[in-house]
Amino acid sequence: MSLTAIYSKNKKRRGRSRYLLSVMVDVVKDGKTIPAKVVYVRNRNKRKEYLCIISTDIGLDENEIIRIYGKRWDIEVFFKVCKSYLHLGKECRSISYDAMTAHTAVVFTRYMMLSLESRESNDERTPGELFLYFSDEMSDITWIQAFQLLLQMFRELAADHLDITDDKIDALADAFMDAIPALLKSKLQTA
C-alpha cells in the first residue's frame, strides 16, 4: 500500500498538532518483514501537503521521531551548503591529508561565518541583550519564595493524602527545617 493510500484511509489529528497522522506499518526488505512507524507531518511551506517520516524504532514516540529527523535534516542542509556553495571537495585537489584537513577547516569556518551573519541579520538582539532578556524572565521568583511555595505544597499534600493531624504536619515541617543546613536555614529565617 502506498503512503498516499495509507494517509487517505486513516483518520487525521485535528488542531495544531505537531503531526497529522501516525501509523504502524510493516516494511518488506529482502524478504524480511520489518515493523516501522510512519509519521505524517504538515509541510510548513505548503500547508495542503504533508511530509512522511519513517522510523524502524517503533518504541520512539512521534515527537521524538520529528525531533531526531529535524536534527538530521539540519546536518543534511549543512553538507549541501558546504558542497554546493562553499566548494567542499572541489577547491582542494591535493592528496595530502594535512591539506585536505586544512581545506575542510577553512570551508567549515566559512559556513560558521555565514551562519553568524545570517543569525545577526535576522535577530536584532545582541548576545548581551538575549542574556538580559532570559535572566529577566527567570527572576520572576526568588529561590526563597520557591522554597516557601514547596514547603506550602508539602503541607497541603500531606493534609490531603495522609491521615495525620495538622500538629503532625507542623512537626514534620519543623523536623525538615531543623535538618537543612545552617546557612540555608539562616537565610530562610531572615527572609
Coordinates of C-alpha atoms in Angstrom, one line a residue:
M1 CA 0.0 0.0 0.0
S2 CA 1.4 3.4 -0.9
L3 CA 1.9 6.3 1.6
T4 CA -0.9 8.3 -0.1
A5 CA -3.3 5.4 0.3
I6 CA -2.4 4.9 4.0
Y7 CA -2.9 8.7 4.6
S8 CA -6.3 8.7 2.9
K9 CA -7.7 5.7 4.7
N10 CA -6.8 6.8 8.3
K11 CA -8.3 9.5 10.5
K12 CA -6.1 12.5 10.9
R13 CA -5.4 14.5 14.1
R14 CA -7.2 17.8 14.3
G15 CA -6.0 21.2 15.5
R16 CA -2.4 22.4 15.8
S17 CA -0.8 19.1 16.5
R18 CA 2.9 18.6 15.5
Y19 CA 1.9 15.7 13.3
L20 CA -1.2 14.8 11.2
L21 CA -1.1 11.0 11.5
S22 CA 1.0 8.2 12.9
V23 CA 0.6 4.7 11.6
M24 CA 2.3 1.4 12.3
V25 CA 3.3 -0.4 9.1
D26 CA 5.3 -3.5 8.0
V27 CA 8.0 -2.9 5.5
V28 CA 9.4 -5.8 3.5
K29 CA 13.1 -5.7 2.7
D30 CA 14.9 -8.7 1.1
G31 CA 12.0 -11.0 2.1
K32 CA 12.1 -9.9 5.7
T33 CA 9.3 -8.0 7.4
I34 CA 10.4 -5.0 9.5
P35 CA 7.9 -3.2 11.7
A36 CA 8.0 0.6 11.3
K37 CA 6.2 3.7 12.2
V38 CA 5.2 6.3 9.6
V39 CA 4.6 9.9 10.9
Y40 CA 2.9 12.3 8.6
V41 CA 3.9 16.0 9.3
R42 CA 2.4 19.1 7.7
N43 CA 4.7 20.8 5.2
R44 CA 5.4 24.3 6.5
N45 CA 6.0 25.7 3.1
K46 CA 2.8 24.2 1.5
R47 CA 0.0 23.8 4.1
K48 CA -2.0 21.5 2.0
E49 CA 0.8 19.0 1.6
Y50 CA 2.5 16.6 4.1
L51 CA 5.9 15.1 4.6
C52 CA 6.4 11.4 5.7
I53 CA 9.0 10.3 8.2
I54 CA 9.5 6.6 8.7
S55 CA 11.3 5.1 11.7
T56 CA 12.1 1.4 12.3
D57 CA 12.5 2.2 16.1
I58 CA 8.8 1.8 16.9
G59 CA 9.5 2.5 20.6
L60 CA 10.0 6.2 19.9
D61 CA 7.1 8.5 20.2
E62 CA 6.1 10.8 17.4
N63 CA 7.5 14.0 18.8
E64 CA 10.9 12.3 19.3
I65 CA 10.9 11.0 15.7
I66 CA 10.2 14.5 14.5
R67 CA 12.9 16.0 16.7
I68 CA 15.6 13.5 15.6
Y69 CA 14.6 14.0 11.9
G70 CA 14.9 17.8 12.4
K71 CA 18.4 17.4 13.7
R72 CA 19.4 15.1 10.8
W73 CA 17.8 17.4 8.3
D74 CA 19.9 20.3 9.6
I75 CA 23.0 18.2 9.1
E76 CA 21.9 17.4 5.5
V77 CA 21.4 21.1 4.8
F78 CA 24.9 21.9 6.3
F79 CA 26.6 19.4 4.0
K80 CA 24.6 20.5 0.9
V81 CA 25.6 24.1 1.5
C82 CA 29.2 23.1 2.1
K83 CA 29.4 21.0 -1.0
S84 CA 27.4 23.2 -3.4
Y85 CA 28.1 26.8 -2.4
L86 CA 31.4 26.6 -0.4
H87 CA 33.0 24.0 -2.7
L88 CA 33.9 21.4 -0.2
G89 CA 35.7 18.7 -2.2
K90 CA 36.1 20.8 -5.3
E91 CA 38.6 23.5 -4.4
C92 CA 41.3 21.3 -3.0
R93 CA 42.9 18.8 -5.4
S94 CA 45.7 17.7 -3.0
I95 CA 46.3 14.2 -1.9
S96 CA 48.0 15.4 1.3
Y97 CA 45.9 14.6 4.4
D98 CA 47.0 17.8 6.1
A99 CA 46.0 19.9 3.1
M100 CA 42.5 18.2 2.9
T101 CA 42.0 18.7 6.6
A102 CA 43.0 22.4 6.4
H103 CA 40.7 22.9 3.4
T104 CA 37.8 21.3 5.3
A105 CA 38.5 23.5 8.3
V106 CA 38.5 26.6 6.1
V107 CA 35.2 25.6 4.5
F108 CA 33.6 24.9 7.9
T109 CA 34.9 28.3 9.1
R110 CA 33.2 30.0 6.1
Y111 CA 30.0 28.2 7.0
M112 CA 30.2 29.4 10.6
M113 CA 30.8 33.0 9.4
L114 CA 27.8 32.8 7.1
S115 CA 25.6 31.3 9.8
L116 CA 26.6 34.0 12.3
E117 CA 25.9 36.7 9.7
S118 CA 22.5 35.2 8.9
R119 CA 21.6 35.0 12.6
E120 CA 22.7 38.5 13.3
S121 CA 20.8 39.9 10.3
N122 CA 17.6 38.0 11.3
D123 CA 17.7 38.6 15.1
E124 CA 18.1 42.3 16.0
R125 CA 19.2 41.4 19.6
T126 CA 22.8 41.1 20.6
P127 CA 24.0 38.2 22.8
G128 CA 24.1 40.6 25.7
E129 CA 20.5 41.6 25.1
L130 CA 19.5 38.0 24.8
F131 CA 21.2 37.2 28.2
L132 CA 19.4 40.1 29.9
Y133 CA 16.1 39.0 28.4
F134 CA 16.4 35.5 29.6
S135 CA 17.7 36.5 33.1
D136 CA 14.8 38.9 33.4
E137 CA 12.4 36.1 32.6
M138 CA 14.0 33.8 35.2
S139 CA 14.0 36.4 38.0
D140 CA 10.2 36.3 38.4
I141 CA 10.6 34.4 41.7
T142 CA 13.4 34.2 44.2
W143 CA 14.7 30.9 45.4
I144 CA 13.4 31.7 48.9
Q145 CA 9.9 32.2 47.5
A146 CA 10.3 29.0 45.6
F147 CA 11.3 27.1 48.8
Q148 CA 8.4 28.6 50.7
L149 CA 6.0 27.5 47.9
L150 CA 7.4 24.0 48.0
L151 CA 7.0 23.8 51.8
Q152 CA 3.5 25.0 51.5
M153 CA 2.7 22.4 48.8
F154 CA 4.2 19.7 51.0
R155 CA 1.9 20.7 53.9
E156 CA -1.2 20.8 51.6
L157 CA -0.3 17.4 50.0
A158 CA 0.3 15.8 53.4
A159 CA -3.0 17.2 54.7
D160 CA -4.9 15.9 51.6
H161 CA -3.3 12.5 51.2
L162 CA -2.1 11.3 54.6
D163 CA -4.4 10.6 57.6
I164 CA -2.5 12.7 60.1
T165 CA -3.3 15.8 62.1
D166 CA -2.2 19.3 61.4
D167 CA 0.0 19.2 64.5
K168 CA 1.9 16.2 63.0
I169 CA 2.3 18.0 59.7
D170 CA 3.7 21.0 61.5
A171 CA 6.1 18.7 63.4
L172 CA 7.2 17.1 60.1
A173 CA 7.8 20.6 58.6
D174 CA 9.7 21.7 61.7
A175 CA 11.8 18.5 61.6
F176 CA 12.6 19.2 57.9
M177 CA 13.6 22.8 58.7
D178 CA 15.8 21.5 61.5
A179 CA 17.5 19.1 59.1
I180 CA 18.5 21.6 56.4
P181 CA 22.0 23.2 56.5
A182 CA 22.5 26.1 58.9
L183 CA 23.4 28.6 56.2
L184 CA 20.2 27.9 54.3
K185 CA 18.2 28.0 57.5
S186 CA 19.5 31.4 58.5
K187 CA 18.7 32.8 55.0
L188 CA 15.2 31.5 55.2
Q189 CA 14.6 32.9 58.7
T190 CA 15.8 36.4 57.7
A191 CA 13.5 36.4 54.7

